[in-house]
Coordinates of C-alpha atoms and ligand atoms in Angstrom, one line a residue:
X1 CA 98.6 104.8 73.3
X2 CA 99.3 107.7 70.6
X3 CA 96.3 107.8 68.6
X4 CA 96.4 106.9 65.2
X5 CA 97.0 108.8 62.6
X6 CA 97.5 108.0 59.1
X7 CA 97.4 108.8 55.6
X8 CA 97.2 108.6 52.1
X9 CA 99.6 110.4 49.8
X10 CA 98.9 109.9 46.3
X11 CA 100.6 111.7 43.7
X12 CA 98.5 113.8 40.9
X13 CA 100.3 112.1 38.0
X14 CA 97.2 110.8 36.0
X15 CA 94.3 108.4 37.4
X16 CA 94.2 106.8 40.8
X17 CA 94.3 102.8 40.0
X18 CA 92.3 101.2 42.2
X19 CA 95.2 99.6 43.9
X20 CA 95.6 102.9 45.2
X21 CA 91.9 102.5 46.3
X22 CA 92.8 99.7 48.1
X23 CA 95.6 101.3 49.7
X24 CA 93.5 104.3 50.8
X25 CA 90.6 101.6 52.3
X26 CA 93.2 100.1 54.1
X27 CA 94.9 103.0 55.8
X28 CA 90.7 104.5 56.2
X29 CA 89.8 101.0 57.7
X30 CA 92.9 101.4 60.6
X31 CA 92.0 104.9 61.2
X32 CA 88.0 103.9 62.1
X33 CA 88.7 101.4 63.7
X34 CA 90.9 102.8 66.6
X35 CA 89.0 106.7 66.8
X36 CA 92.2 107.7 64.9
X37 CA 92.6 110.1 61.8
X38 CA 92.8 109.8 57.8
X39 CA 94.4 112.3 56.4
X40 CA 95.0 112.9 52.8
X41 CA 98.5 114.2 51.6
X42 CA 99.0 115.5 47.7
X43 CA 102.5 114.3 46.9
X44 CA 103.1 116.9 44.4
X45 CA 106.8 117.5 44.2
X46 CA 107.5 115.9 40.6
X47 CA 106.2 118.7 39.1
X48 CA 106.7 118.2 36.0
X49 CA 104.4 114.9 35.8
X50 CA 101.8 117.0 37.1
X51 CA 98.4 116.0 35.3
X52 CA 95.9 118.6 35.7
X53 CA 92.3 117.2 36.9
X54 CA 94.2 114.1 38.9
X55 CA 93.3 115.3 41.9
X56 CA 89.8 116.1 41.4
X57 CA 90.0 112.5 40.1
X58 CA 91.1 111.2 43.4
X59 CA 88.7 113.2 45.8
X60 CA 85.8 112.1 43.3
X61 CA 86.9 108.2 43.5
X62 CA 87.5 108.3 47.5
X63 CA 84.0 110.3 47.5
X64 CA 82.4 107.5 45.1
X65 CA 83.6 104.4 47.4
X66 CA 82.9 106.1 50.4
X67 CA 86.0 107.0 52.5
X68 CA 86.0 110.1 54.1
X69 CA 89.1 112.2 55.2
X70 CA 89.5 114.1 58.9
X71 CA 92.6 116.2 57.0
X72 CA 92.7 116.9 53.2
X73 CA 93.7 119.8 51.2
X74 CA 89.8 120.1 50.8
X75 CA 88.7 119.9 54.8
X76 CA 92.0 121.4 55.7
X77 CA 93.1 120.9 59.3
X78 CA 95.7 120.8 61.8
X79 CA 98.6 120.5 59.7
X80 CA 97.9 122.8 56.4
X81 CA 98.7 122.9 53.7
X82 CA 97.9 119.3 53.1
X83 CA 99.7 119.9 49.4
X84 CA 103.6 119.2 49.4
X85 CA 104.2 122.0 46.6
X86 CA 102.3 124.9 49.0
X87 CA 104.7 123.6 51.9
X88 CA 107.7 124.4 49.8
X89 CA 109.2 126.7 51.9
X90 CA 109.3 123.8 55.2
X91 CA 112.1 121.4 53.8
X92 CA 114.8 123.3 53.4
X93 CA 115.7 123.5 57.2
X94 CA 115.7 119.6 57.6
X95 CA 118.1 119.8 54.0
X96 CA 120.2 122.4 56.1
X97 CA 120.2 120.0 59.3
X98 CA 121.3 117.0 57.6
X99 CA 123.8 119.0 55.8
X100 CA 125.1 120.5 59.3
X101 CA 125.2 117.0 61.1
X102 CA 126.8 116.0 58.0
X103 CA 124.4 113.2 56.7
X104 CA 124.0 115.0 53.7
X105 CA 126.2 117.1 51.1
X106 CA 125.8 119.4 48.0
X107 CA 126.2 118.0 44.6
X108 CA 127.3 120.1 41.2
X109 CA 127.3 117.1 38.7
X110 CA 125.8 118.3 35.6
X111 CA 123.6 115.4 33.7
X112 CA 126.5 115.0 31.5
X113 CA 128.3 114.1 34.4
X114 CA 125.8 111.7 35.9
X115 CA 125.6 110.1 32.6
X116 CA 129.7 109.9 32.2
X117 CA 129.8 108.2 35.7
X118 CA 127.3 105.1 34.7
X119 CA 129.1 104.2 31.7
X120 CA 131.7 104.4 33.3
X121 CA 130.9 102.0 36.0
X122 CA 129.0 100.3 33.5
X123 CA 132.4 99.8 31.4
X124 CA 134.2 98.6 34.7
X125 CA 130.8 96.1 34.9
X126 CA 129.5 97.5 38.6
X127 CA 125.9 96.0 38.5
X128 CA 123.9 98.3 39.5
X129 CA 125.9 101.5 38.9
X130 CA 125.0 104.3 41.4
X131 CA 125.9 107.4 43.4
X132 CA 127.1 106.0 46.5
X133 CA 129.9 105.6 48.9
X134 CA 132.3 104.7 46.5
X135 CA 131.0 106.5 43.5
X136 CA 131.2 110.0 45.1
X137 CA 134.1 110.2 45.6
X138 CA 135.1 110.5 41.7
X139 CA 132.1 113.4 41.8
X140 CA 131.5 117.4 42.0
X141 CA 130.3 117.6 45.3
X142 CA 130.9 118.8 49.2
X143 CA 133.0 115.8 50.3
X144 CA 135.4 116.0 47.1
X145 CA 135.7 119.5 46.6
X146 CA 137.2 121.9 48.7
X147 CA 135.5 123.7 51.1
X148 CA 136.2 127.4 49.7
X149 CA 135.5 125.9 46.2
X150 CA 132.4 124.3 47.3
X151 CA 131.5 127.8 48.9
X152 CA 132.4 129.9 45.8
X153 CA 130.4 127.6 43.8
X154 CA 127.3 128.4 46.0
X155 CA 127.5 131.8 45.9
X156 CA 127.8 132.2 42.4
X157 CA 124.2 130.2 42.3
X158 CA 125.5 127.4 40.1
X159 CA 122.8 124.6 40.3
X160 CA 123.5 121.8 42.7
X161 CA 121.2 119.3 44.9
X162 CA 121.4 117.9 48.1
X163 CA 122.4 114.1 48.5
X164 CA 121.4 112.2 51.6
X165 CA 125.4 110.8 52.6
X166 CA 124.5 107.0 53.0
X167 CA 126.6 105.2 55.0
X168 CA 128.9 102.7 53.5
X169 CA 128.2 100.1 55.6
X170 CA 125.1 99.5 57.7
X171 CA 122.5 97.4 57.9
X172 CA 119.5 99.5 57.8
X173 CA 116.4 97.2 59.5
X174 CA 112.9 97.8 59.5
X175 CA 109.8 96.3 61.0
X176 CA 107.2 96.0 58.5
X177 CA 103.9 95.0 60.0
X178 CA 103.0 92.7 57.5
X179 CA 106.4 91.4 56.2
X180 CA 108.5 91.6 59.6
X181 CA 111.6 92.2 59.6
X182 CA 113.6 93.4 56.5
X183 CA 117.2 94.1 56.7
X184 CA 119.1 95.8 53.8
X185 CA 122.9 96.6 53.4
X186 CA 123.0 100.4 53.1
X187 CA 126.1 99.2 50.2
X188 CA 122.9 98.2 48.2
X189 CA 121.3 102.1 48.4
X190 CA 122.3 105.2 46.7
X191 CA 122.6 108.6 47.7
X192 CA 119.3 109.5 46.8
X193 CA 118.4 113.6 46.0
X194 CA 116.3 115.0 49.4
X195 CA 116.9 118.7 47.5
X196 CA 116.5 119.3 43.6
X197 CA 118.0 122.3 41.8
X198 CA 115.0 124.2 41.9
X199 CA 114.5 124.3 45.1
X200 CA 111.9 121.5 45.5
X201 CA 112.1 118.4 47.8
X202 CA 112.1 115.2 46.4
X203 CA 109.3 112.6 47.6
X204 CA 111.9 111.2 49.9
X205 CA 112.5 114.2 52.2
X206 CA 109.2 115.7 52.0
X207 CA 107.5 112.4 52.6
X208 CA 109.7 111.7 55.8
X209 CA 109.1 115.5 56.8
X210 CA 105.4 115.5 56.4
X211 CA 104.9 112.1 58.0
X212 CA 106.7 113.7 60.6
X213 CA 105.5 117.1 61.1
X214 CA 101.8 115.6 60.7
X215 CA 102.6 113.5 63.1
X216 CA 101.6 109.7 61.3
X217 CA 101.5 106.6 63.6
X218 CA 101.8 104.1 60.7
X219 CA 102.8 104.2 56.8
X220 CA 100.5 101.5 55.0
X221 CA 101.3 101.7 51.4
X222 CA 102.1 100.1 48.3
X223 CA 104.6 97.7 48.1
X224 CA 106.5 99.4 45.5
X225 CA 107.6 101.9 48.3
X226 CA 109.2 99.1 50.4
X227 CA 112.5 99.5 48.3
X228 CA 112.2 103.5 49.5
X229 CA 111.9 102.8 52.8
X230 CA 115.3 102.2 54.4
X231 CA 116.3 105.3 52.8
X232 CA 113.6 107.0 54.8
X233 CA 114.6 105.0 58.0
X234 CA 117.6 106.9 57.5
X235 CA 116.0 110.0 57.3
X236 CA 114.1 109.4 60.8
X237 CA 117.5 108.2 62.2
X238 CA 120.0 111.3 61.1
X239 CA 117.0 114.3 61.8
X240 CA 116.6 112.7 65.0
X241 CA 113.0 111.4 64.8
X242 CA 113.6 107.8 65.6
X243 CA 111.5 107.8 68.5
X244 CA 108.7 108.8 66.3
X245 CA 109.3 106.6 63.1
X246 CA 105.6 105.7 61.9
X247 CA 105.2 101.6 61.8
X248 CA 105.3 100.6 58.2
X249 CA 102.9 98.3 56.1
X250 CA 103.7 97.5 52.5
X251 CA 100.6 96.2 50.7
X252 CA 101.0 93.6 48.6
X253 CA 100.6 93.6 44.9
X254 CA 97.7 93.2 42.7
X255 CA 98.4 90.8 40.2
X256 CA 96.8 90.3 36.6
X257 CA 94.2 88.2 36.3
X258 CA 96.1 84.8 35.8
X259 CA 98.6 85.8 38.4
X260 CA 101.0 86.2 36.1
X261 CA 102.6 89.7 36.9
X262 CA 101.7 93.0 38.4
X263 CA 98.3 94.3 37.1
X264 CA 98.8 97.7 34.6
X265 CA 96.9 100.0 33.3
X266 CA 97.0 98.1 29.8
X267 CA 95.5 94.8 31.0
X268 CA 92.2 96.5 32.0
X269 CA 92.3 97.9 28.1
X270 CA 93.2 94.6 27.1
X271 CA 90.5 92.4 29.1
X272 CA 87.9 95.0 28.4
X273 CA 87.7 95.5 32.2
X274 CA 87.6 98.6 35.0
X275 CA 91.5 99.0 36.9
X276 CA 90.3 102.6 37.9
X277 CA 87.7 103.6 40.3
X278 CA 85.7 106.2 38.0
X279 CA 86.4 106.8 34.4
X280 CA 89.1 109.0 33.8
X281 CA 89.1 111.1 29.7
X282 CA 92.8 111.5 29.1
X283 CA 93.0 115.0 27.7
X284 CA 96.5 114.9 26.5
X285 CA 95.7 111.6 24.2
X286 CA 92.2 111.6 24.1
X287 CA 92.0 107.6 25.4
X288 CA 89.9 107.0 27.7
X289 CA 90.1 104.6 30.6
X290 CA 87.3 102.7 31.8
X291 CA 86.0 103.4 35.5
X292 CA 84.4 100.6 37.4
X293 CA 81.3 103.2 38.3
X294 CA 80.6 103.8 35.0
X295 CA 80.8 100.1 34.4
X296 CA 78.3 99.3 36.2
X297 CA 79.4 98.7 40.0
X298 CA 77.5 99.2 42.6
X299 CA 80.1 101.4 45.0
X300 CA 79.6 98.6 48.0
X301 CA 80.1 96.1 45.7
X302 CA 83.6 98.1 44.5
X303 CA 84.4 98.3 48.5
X304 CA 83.4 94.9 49.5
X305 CA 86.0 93.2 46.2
X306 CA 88.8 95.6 47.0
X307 CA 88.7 95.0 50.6
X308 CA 88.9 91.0 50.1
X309 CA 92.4 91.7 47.3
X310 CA 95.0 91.3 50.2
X311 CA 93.4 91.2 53.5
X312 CA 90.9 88.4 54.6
X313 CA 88.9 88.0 58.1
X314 CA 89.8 84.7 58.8
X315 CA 86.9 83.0 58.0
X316 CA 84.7 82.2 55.0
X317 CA 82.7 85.3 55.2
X318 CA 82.4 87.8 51.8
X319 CA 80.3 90.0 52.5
X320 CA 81.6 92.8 54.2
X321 CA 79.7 96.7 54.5
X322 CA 82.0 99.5 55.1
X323 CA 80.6 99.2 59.0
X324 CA 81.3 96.0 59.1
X325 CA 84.9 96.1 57.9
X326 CA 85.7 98.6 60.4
X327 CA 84.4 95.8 62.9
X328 CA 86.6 93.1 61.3
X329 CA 89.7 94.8 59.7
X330 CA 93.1 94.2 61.4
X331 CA 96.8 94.8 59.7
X332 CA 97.7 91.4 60.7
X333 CA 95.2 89.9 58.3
X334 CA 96.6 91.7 55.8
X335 CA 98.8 88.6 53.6
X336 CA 102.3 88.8 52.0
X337 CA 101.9 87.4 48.8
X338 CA 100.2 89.5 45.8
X339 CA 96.4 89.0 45.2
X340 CA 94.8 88.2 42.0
X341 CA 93.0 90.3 40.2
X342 CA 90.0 88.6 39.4
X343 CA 87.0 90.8 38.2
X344 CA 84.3 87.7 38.0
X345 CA 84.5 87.4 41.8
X346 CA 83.6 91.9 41.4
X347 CA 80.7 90.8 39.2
X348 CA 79.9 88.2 41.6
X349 CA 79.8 90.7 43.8
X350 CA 78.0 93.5 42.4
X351 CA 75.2 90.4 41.6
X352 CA 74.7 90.1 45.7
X353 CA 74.7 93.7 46.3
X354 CA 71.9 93.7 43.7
X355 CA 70.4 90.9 45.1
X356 CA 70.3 92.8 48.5
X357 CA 69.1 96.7 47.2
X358 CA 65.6 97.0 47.6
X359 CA 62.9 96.3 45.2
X360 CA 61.7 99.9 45.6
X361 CA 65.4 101.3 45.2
X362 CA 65.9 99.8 42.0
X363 CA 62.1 100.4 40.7
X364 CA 63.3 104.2 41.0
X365 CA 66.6 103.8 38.8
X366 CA 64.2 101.9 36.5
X367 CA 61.5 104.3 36.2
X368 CA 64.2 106.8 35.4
X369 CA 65.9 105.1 32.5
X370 CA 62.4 104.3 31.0
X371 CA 61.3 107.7 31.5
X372 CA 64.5 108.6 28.7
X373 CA 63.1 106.4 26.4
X374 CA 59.3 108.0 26.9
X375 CA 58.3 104.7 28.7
X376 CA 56.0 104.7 31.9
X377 CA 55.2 102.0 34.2
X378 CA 53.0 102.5 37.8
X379 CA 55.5 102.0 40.5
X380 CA 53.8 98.4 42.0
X381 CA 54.7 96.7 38.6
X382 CA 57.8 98.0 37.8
X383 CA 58.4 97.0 42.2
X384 CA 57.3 93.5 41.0
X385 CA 59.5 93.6 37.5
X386 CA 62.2 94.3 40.1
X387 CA 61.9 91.7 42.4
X388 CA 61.4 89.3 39.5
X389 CA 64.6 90.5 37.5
X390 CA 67.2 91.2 40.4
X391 CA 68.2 87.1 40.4
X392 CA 69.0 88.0 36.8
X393 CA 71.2 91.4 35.9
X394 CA 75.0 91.7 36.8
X395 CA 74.4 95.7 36.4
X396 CA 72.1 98.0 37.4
X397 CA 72.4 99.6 33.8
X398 CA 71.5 95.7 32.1
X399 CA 67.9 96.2 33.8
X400 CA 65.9 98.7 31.2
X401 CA 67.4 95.9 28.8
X402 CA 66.4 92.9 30.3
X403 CA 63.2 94.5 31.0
X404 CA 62.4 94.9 27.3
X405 CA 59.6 92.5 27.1
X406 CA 57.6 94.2 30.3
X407 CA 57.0 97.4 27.9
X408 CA 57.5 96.2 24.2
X409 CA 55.3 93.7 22.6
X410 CA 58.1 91.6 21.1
X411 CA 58.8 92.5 17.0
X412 CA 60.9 89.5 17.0
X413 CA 61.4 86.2 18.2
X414 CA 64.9 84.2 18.8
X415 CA 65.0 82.5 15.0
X416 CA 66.9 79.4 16.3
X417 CA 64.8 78.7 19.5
X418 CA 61.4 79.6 17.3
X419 CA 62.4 76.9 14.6
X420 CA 63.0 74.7 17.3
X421 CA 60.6 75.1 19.3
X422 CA 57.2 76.5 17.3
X423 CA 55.2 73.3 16.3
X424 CA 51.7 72.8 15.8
X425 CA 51.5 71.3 19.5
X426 CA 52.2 74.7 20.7
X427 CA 50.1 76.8 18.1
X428 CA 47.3 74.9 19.8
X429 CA 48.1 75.0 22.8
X430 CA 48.7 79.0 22.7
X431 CA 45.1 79.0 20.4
X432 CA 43.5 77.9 23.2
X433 CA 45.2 79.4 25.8
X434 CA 44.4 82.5 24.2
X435 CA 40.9 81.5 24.2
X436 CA 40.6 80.5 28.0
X437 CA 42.2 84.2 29.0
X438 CA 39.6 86.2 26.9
X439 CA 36.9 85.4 29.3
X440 CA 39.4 84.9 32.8
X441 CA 37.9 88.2 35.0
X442 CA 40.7 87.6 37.7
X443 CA 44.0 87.3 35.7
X444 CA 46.5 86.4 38.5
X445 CA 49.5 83.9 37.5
X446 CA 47.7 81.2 39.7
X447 CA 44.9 81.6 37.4
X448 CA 47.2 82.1 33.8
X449 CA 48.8 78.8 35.0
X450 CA 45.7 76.5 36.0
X451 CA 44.3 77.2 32.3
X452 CA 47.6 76.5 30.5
X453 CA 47.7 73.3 32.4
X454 CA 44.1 72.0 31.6
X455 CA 44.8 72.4 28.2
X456 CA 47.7 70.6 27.8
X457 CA 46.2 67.9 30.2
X458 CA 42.9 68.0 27.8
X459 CA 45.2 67.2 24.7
X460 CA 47.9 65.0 26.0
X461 CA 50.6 67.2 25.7
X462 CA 53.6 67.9 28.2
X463 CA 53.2 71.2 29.3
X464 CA 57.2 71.0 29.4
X465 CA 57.2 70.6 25.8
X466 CA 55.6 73.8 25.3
X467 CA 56.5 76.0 27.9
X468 CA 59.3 77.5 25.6
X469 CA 57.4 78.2 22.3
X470 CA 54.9 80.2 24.9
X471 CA 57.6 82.0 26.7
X472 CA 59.1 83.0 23.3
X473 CA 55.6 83.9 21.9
X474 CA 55.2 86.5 25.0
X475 CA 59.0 87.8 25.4
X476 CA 60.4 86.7 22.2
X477 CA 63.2 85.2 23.8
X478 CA 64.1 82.2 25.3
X479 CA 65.2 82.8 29.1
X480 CA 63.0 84.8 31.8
X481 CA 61.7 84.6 35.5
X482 CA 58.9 83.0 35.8
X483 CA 56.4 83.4 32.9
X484 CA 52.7 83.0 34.5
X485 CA 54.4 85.8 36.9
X486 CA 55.6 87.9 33.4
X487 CA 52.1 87.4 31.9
X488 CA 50.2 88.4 35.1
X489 CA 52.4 92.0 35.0
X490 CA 51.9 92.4 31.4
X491 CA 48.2 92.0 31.5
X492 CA 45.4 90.7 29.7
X493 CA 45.0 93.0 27.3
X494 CA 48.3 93.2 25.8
X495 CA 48.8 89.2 26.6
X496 CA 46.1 88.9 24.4
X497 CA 47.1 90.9 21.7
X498 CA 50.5 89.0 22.1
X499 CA 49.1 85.9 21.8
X500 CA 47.3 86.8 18.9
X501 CA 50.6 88.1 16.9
X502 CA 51.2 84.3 16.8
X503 CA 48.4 81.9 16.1
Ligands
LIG601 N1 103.4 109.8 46.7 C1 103.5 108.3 46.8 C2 102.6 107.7 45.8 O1 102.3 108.3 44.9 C3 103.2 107.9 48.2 C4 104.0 106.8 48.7 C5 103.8 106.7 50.2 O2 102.7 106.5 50.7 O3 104.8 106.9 50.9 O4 102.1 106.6 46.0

């Protein structure tokens, strides 16, 4: 069996959305999994929707989620220059050879006359108005001109492209790994532009040239490219390359959150979530897009939601390492119909990967952020304020927050919960509590917990019905891990002065 090779092509037009994340993990996933090779192509033709620091963006994003590339334009390799506009001067032979076998043909037509031609055929109510078969004909071009004319016109350097001559009719099949087989009428394609006036490829040639030259096994890509792709079976067929035509995968959409339609750019804005891996500062606007590492996600956690938006093992397993998808990943798991976008089961997510980092791990990021604010712990409590928290924070970043009450003796207390909850059952109760702790020599939670509970027991009162007004009185709020556990890590002397702020 050929080795696999495969490979990501994104174009440096603005941000990579983390579909194209996805499509990158999937393509990665293929490659580790056989021994084969990821390779990363910049699709850089379109130069005029060139966005400067795109594909910085996309090396920091694949770097951030953790896929590695064999080929890149920053490892270089076999095949460089991995960066379609610095292989410029490669496409015009193949242009020249499908001109020669007569697959393809020069074209004058100014925009004028492009735009004359649609209303045209819009006025004579052709659908879906085109250059093709039929439409040529009434154009400047090779088959319609004469040949001297067509030669004059070349010398004397007026602009033309080169059309890829689609036949009229054919069916043009292709076996899509995940959708099977699709058959499309080549009546339905146009005679798409392989060479623009200035000399540049379009992404339809110099995809089909690189895929071959670098020699790619399989093509697993957006779906959005499935519309492209008889045109580039086409390609494979008239320069020859059939043999070698990579397999094709077409990934299926992402949808917004209800389903309802493709995810954009805008819904992320809208929902006040993440649709990009990393933020990304738009320097021509100034807007800024929301990245899901700056939002908080753990980059496993990222990994282990994208991997889940399309594929699926088979069974009811979720949690999935980047190891452990190479294990499990096969294109035939990969469905047809789009997948939801839905950023609680990412949250859900970056919760269990939280769940799972070590105490020690987190302590560290902890001790960081608390060092900003001139706060310091010793390392075993803020281990134990870790371990006690972890159950608790959907973000790393939340942590220093819900911490507060471990380093701040509270300056307020939750107004509602207080009125409710502050009687004269539990002023006694913390009185004398209060009290008991002054003299307690071994102030363990065990020990915090047994005096609470004689007390209550001594004055017939639930310990239930005062649990609240005690938690408030030591966190001032309402909701925590376990308190005798909070009190024990706060210590006596500061529980004590706590206490003491309320009775
Ligand atoms: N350059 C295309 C893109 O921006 C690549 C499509 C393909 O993989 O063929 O997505």
């Amino acid at each position: 069996m050929t080795p696999v090779r495969v490979r990501f092509a994104p174009s440096p037009t603005g941000p990579l959305h983390i579909g194209g994340v996805r499509t990158a993990l999937y393509n990665y996933l293929l490659a580790k999994k056989t021994g084969g090779t990821m390779i990363l192509r910049i699709e850089d033709t379109d130069q005029t929707r060139f966005v400067p620091g795109a594909e910085e963006y996309i090396k920091e994003a694949l770097e951030w989620i953790g896929i590695t590339l064999d080929e890149s334009p920053w490892h270089g390799g076999p095949h460089a220059p991995y960066r379609q506009s610095e292989r410029k001067p490669m496409y015009m032979q193949y242009a020249m050879q499908l001109l020669e076998s007569g697959n393809a043909y020069y074209a004058f037509d100014t925009s004028e006359e492009l735009d004359e031609m649609r209303t045209r055929l819009e006025a004579a109510k052709v659908p879906d108005p085109k250059y093709n078969s039929i439409s040529r004909m009434e154009m400047k071009n090779s088959i319609t001109m004469p040949e001297d004319e067509v030669k004059a016109w070349l010398e004397a350097g007026k602009p033309y492209v080169i059309r890829l001559k689609v036949p009229r009719k054919e069916e043009v099949r292709i076996n899509d790994l995940i959708r099977g087989w699709v058959m499309v009428h080549s009546s339905t394609l146009d005679d798409k532009v392989l060479m623009k006036s200035d000399g540049m490829p379009t992404y339809h040639l110099a995809n089909v040239v690189d895929d071959y030259l670098m020699k790619i096994t399989h093509v697993i890509r957006g779906e959005e490219w499935l519309p492209s792709a008889p045109t580039h079976v086409l390609l494979y067929k008239f320069l020859g390359w059939e043999t070698s035509m990579p397999q094709f995968a077409h990934l299926p959409l992402l949808l917004k959150p209800d389903g309802n339609g493709k995810l954009s750019k805008r819904d992320g804005d809208m929902g006040g979530y993440p649709v990009f891996p990393i933020e990304w500062n738009d320097k021509a606007t100034g807007a800024v897009f929301m990245g899901f590492r700056e939002s908080g996600y753990l980059p496993e956690a990222t990994l282990n939601f994208l991997s889940l938006l399309g594929w699926n093992p088979g069974t009811q397993e979720e949690i999935f390492s980047m190891e452990k998808l190479i294990e499990t990943f096969t294109v035939e798991r990969i469905g047809k119909s789009g997948s939801k976008f839905d950023i609680q089961k990412a949250k859900w997510f970056n919760q269990e990967y939280l769940k799972m980092m070590p105490n020690e791990t987190m302590a560290a990021f902890l001790a960081a952020e608390l060092k900003k604010k001139g706060v310091e712990l010793e390392s075993s409590k803020l281990v134990r304020i870790c371990a006690l928290l972890k159950e608790r924070v959907m973000f790393l970043k939340d942590l220093p927050n819900e911490a507060t009450y471990f380093y701040q003796t509270p300056t307020s207390y939750d107004a509602e919960l207080w009125a409710a909850k502050w009687n004269d059952e539990a002023k006694l109760v913390a009185t004398e509590w209060k009290k008991a702790l002054e003299t307690e020599t071994n102030f363990v939670a065990e020990q915090i917990k047994h005096h609470i509970h004689d007390i209550t027991e001594k004055n017939g009162i639930k310990m239930g019905k005062v649990m609240q007004a005690m938690r408030l009185a030591m966190t001032g709020v309402g909701a925590g891990p376990d308190l005798m556990q909070i009190i024990e890590i706060i210590g006596k002397v500061e529980t004590l002065k706590r206490l003491g702020n309320v009775v």
